[in-house]
Tab-separated table of C-alpha atoms and ligand atoms in Angstrom:
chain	number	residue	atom	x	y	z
A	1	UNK	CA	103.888	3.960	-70.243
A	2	UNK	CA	100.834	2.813	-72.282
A	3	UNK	CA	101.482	1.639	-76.046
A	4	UNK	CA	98.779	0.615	-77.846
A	5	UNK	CA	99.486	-1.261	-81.083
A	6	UNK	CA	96.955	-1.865	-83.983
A	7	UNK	CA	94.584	-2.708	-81.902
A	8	UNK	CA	91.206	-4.353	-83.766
A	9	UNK	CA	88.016	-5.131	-81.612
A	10	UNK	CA	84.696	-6.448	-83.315
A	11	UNK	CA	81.706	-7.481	-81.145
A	12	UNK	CA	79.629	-9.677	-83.859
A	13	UNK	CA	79.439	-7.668	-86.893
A	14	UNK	CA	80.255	-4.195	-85.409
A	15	UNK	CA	83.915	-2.922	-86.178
A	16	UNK	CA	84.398	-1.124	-83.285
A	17	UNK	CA	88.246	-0.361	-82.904
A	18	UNK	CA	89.841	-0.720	-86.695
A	19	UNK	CA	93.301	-0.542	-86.119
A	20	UNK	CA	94.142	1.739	-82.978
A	21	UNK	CA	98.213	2.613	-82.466
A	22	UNK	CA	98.320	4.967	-79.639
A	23	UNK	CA	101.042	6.292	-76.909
A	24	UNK	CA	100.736	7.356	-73.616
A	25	UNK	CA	103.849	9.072	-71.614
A	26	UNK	CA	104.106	9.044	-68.024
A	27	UNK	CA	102.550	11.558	-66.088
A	28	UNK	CA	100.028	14.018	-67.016
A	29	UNK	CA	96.064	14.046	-67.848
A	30	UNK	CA	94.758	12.322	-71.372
A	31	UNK	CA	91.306	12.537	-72.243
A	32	UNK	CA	89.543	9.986	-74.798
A	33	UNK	CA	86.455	11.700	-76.602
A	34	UNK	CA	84.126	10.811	-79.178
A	35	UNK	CA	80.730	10.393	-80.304
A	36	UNK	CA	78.719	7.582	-78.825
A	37	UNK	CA	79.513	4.207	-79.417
A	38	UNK	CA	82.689	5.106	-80.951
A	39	UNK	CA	84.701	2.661	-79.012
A	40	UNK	CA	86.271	4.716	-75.486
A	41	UNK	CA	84.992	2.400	-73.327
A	42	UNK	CA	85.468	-0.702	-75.258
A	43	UNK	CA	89.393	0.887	-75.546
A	44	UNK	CA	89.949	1.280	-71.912
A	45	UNK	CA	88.248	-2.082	-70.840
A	46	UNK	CA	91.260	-3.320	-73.309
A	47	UNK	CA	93.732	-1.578	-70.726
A	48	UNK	CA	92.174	-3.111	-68.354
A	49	UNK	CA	92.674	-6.314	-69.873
A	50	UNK	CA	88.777	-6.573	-69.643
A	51	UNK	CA	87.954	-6.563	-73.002
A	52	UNK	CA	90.032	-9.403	-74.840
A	53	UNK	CA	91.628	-7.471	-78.907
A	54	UNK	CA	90.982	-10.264	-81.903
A	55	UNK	CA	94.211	-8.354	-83.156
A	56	UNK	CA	97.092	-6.006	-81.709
A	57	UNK	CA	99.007	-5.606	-78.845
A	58	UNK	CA	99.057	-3.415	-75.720
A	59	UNK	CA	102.117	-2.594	-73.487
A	60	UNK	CA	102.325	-1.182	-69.780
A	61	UNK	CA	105.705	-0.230	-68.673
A	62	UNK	CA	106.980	-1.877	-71.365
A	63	UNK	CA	105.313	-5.592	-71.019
A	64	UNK	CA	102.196	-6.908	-72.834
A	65	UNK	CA	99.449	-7.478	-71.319
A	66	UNK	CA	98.953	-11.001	-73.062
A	67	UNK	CA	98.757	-13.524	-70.267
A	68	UNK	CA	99.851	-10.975	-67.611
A	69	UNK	CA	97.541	-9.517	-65.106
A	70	UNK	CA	99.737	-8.536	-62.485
A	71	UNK	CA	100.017	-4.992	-64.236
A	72	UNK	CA	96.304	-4.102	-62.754
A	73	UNK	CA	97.535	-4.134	-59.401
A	74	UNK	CA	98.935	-0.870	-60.517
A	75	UNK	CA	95.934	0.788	-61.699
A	76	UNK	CA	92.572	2.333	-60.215
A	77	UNK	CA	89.638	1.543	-61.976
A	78	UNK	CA	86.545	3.878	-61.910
A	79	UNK	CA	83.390	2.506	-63.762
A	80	UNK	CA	81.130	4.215	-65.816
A	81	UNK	CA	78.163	2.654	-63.943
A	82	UNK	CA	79.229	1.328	-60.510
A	83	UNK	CA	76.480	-1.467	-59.789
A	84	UNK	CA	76.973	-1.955	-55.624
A	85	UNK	CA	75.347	-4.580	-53.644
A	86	UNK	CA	72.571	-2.232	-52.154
A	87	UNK	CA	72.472	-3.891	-48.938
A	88	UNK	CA	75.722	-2.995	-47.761
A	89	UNK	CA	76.244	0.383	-45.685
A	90	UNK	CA	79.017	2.563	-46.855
A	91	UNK	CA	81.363	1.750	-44.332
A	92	UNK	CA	81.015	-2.076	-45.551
A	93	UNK	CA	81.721	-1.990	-48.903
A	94	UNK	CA	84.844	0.454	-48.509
A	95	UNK	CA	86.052	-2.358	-46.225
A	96	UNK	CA	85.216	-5.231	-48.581
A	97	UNK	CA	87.335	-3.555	-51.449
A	98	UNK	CA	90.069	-2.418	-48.804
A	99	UNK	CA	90.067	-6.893	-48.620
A	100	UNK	CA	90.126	-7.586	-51.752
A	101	UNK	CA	93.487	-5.110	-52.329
A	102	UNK	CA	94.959	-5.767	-49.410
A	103	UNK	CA	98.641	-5.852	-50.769
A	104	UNK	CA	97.989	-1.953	-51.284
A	105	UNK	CA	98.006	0.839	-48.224
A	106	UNK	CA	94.228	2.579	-48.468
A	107	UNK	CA	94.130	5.871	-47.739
A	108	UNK	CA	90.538	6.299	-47.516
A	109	UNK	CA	90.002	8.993	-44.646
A	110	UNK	CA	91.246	11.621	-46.737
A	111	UNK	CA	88.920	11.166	-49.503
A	112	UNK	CA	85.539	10.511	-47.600
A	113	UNK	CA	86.848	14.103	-46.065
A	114	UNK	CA	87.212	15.805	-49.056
A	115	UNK	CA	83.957	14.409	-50.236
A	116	UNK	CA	81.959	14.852	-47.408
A	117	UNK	CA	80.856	11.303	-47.146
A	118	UNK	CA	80.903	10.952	-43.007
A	119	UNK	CA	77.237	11.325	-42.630
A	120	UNK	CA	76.715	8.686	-45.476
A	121	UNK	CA	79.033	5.596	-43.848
A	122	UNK	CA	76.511	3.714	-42.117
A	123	UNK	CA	73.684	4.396	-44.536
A	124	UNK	CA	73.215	1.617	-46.882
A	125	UNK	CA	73.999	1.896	-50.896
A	126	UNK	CA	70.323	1.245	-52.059
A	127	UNK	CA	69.554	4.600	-50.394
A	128	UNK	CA	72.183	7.022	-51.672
A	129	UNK	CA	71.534	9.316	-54.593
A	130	UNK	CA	73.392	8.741	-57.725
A	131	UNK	CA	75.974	11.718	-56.791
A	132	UNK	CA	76.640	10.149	-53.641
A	133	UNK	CA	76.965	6.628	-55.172
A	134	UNK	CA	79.500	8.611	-57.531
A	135	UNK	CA	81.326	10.104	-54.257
A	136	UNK	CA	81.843	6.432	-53.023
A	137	UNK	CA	82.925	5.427	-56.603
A	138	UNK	CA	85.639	7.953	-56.225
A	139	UNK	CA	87.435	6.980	-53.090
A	140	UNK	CA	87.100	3.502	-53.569
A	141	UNK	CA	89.110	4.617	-57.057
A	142	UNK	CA	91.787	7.096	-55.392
A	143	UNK	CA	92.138	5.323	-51.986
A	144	UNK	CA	94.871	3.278	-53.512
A	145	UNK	CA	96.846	5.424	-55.072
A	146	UNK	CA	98.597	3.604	-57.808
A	147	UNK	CA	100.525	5.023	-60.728
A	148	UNK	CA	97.570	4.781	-63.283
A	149	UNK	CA	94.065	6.097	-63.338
A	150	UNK	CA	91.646	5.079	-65.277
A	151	UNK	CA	88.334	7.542	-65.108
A	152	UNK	CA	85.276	6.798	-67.125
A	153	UNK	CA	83.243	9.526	-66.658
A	154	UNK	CA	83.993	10.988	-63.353
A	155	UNK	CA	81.628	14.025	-62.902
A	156	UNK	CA	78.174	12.024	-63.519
A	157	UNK	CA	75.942	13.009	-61.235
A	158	UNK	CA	77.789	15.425	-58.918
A	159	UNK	CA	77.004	18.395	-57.463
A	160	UNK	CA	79.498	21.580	-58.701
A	161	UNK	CA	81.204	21.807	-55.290
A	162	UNK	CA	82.066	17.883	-55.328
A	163	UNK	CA	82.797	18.703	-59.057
A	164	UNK	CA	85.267	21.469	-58.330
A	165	UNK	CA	86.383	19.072	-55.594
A	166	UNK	CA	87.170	16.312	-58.489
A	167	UNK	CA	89.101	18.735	-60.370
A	168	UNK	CA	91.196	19.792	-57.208
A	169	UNK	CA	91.754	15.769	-56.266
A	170	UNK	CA	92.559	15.039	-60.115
A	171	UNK	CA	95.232	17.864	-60.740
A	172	UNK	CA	96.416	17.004	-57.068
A	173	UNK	CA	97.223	13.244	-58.203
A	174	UNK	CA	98.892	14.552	-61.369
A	175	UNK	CA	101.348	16.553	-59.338
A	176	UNK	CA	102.011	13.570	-57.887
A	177	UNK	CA	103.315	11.956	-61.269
A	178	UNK	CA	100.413	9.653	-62.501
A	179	UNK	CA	99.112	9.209	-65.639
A	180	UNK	CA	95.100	9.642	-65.819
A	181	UNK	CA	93.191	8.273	-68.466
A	182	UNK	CA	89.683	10.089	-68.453
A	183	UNK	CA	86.426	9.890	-70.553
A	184	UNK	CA	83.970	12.510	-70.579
A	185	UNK	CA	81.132	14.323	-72.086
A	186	UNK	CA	81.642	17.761	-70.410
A	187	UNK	CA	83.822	19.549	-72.648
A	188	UNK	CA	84.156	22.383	-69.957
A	189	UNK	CA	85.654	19.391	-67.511
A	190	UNK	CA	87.680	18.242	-70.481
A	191	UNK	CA	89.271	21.617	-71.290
A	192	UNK	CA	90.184	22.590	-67.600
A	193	UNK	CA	91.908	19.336	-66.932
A	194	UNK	CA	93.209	17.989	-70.381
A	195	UNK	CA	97.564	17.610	-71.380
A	196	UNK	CA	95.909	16.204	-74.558
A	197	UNK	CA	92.996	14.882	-76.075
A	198	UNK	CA	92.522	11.585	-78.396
A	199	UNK	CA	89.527	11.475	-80.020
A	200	UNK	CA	88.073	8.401	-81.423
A	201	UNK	CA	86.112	8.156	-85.078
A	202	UNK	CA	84.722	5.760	-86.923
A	203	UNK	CA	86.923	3.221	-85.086
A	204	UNK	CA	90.292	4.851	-85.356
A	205	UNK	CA	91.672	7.688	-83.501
A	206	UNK	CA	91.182	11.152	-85.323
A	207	UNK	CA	93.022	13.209	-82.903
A	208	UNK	CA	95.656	12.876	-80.613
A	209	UNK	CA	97.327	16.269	-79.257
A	210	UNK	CA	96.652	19.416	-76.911
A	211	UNK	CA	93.265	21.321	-77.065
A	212	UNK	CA	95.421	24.182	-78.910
A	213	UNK	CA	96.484	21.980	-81.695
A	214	UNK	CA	92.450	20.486	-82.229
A	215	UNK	CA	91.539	24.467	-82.540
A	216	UNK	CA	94.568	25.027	-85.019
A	217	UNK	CA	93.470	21.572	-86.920
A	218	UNK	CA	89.992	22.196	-87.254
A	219	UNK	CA	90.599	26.139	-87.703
A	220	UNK	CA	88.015	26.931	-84.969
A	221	UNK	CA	88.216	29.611	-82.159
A	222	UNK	CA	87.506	27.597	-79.283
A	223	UNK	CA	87.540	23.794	-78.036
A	224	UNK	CA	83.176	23.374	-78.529
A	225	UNK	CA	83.672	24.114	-82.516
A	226	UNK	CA	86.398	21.873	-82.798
A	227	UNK	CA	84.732	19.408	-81.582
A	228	UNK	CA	81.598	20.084	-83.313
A	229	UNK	CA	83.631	20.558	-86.595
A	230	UNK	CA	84.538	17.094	-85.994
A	231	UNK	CA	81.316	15.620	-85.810
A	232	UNK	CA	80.020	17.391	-88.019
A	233	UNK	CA	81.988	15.654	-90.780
A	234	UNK	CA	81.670	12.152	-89.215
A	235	UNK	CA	77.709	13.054	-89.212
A	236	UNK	CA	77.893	14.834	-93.131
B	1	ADP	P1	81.625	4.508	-76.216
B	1	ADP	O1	82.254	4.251	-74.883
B	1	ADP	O2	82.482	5.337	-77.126
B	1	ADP	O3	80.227	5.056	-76.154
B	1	ADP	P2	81.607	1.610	-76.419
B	1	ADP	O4	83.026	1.181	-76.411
B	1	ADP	O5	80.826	1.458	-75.146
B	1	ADP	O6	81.514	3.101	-76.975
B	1	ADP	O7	80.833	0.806	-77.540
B	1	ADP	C1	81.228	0.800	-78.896
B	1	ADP	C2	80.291	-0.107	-79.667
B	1	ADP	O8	80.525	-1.456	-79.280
B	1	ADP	C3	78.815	0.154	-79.455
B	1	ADP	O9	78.150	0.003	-80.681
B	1	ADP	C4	78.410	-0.921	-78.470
B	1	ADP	O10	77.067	-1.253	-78.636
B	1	ADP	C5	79.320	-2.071	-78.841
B	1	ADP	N1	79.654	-2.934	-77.702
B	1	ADP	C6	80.396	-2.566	-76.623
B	1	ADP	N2	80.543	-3.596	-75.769
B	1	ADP	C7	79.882	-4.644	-76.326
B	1	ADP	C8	79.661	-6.008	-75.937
B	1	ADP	N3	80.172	-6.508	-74.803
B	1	ADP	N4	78.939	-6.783	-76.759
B	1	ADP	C9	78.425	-6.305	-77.921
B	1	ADP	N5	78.594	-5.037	-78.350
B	1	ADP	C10	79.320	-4.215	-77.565
């Protein structure tokens, strides 16, 4: 579904992405990782057609991105910091992005269930924790339900039951046959919900295979030494 061909990025004089080829199938849970700054988000945004590649090519379905933007009508976006207008109540802004994607069918009352967002609707943004900003991140992501999602860093700031809730709603929508992209620092999250991992270094991707293979790779017992084995070499 995704193909991602040498893909370069530099942003002045930092080399951030140094040749990326990557493949994502259809259907099933992928998790980018890597140390700060090693490029995740600046690789998604590049999905997204947000960031614009000085070199490379990436496919969806088959078609490049270049020039085309009618392929992100079939993804949901969640941000890694969501910056709402804090005027707006709840209830508003769900209906303002409901407006703006109004060739897609919303199916919003499920999710501000599942979250437990009722009491929050008519409160306005400026006044909601960070978890419950999060919350609202989430179903304005998953109301749409297209065939990609894109999560960059899903848990921050909630709560363990709206956490376990996450997990439920995430391996829910896989059954379903998407394909979700997801970035991370909780390797506990990461292991529960991970097909496969890629893991960015130094600008390329180190890693790209189940948790099983990493701990065969790196020869460690569990899925925290890999990773530390990892950095531990970028960092030596
Ligand atoms: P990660 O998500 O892995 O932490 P990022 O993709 O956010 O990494 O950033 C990779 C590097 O690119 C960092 O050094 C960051 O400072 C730099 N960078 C990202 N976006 C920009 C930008 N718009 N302008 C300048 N530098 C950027």
């Amino acid at each position: 579904m995704i193909e991602v061909k040498d893909l370069h990025k530099r942003f002045g004089k930092n080399e951030v992405l140094k040749g990326i080829d990557l493949s994502i199938s259809d259907g099933g849970i992928f998790s980018i990782l890597g140390p700060n700054g090693s490029g995740k988000t600046t690789l998604i945004k590049s999905i997204l057609g947000m960031v614009i590649p000085d070199k490379g090519e990436i496919f969806v379905d088959g078609k490049s991105l270049r020039n085309n933007f009618k392929y992100r009508n079939h993804i949901d976006y969640l941000p890694q910091i969501a910056n709402f207008p804090g005027n707006l109540k709840v209830s508003e802004l769900i209906a303002m992005i409901k407006d703006l994607r109004s060739t897609k069918t919303p199916d919003d009352t499920r999710l501000i269930e599942l979250f437990k967002l009722q009491p929050f609707l008519d409160k306005k943004l400026v006044n909601l924790s960070g978890g419950t900003k999060q919350k609202v991140n989430l179903v304005l992501t998953f109301m749409f339900d297209s065939p990609l999602v894109i999560l960059d860093e899903p848990t921050s700031g909630l709560d363990p039951i709206s956490h376990l809730r996450l997990k439920q709603l995430i391996f829910a929508e896989k059954e379903k046959g998407k394909t979700i992209l997801v970035t991370s620092h909780i390797l506990s999250f990461v292991e529960e919900i991970s097909d496969e991992i890629v893991f960015l270094l130094e600008g390329k991707i180190y890693f790209k295979g189940s948790i099983a293979e990493l701990k065969t790779q790196t020869e460690q017992p569990d899925f925290e030494h890999a990773i530390a084995s990892i950095l531990s070499t970028s960092y030596a």
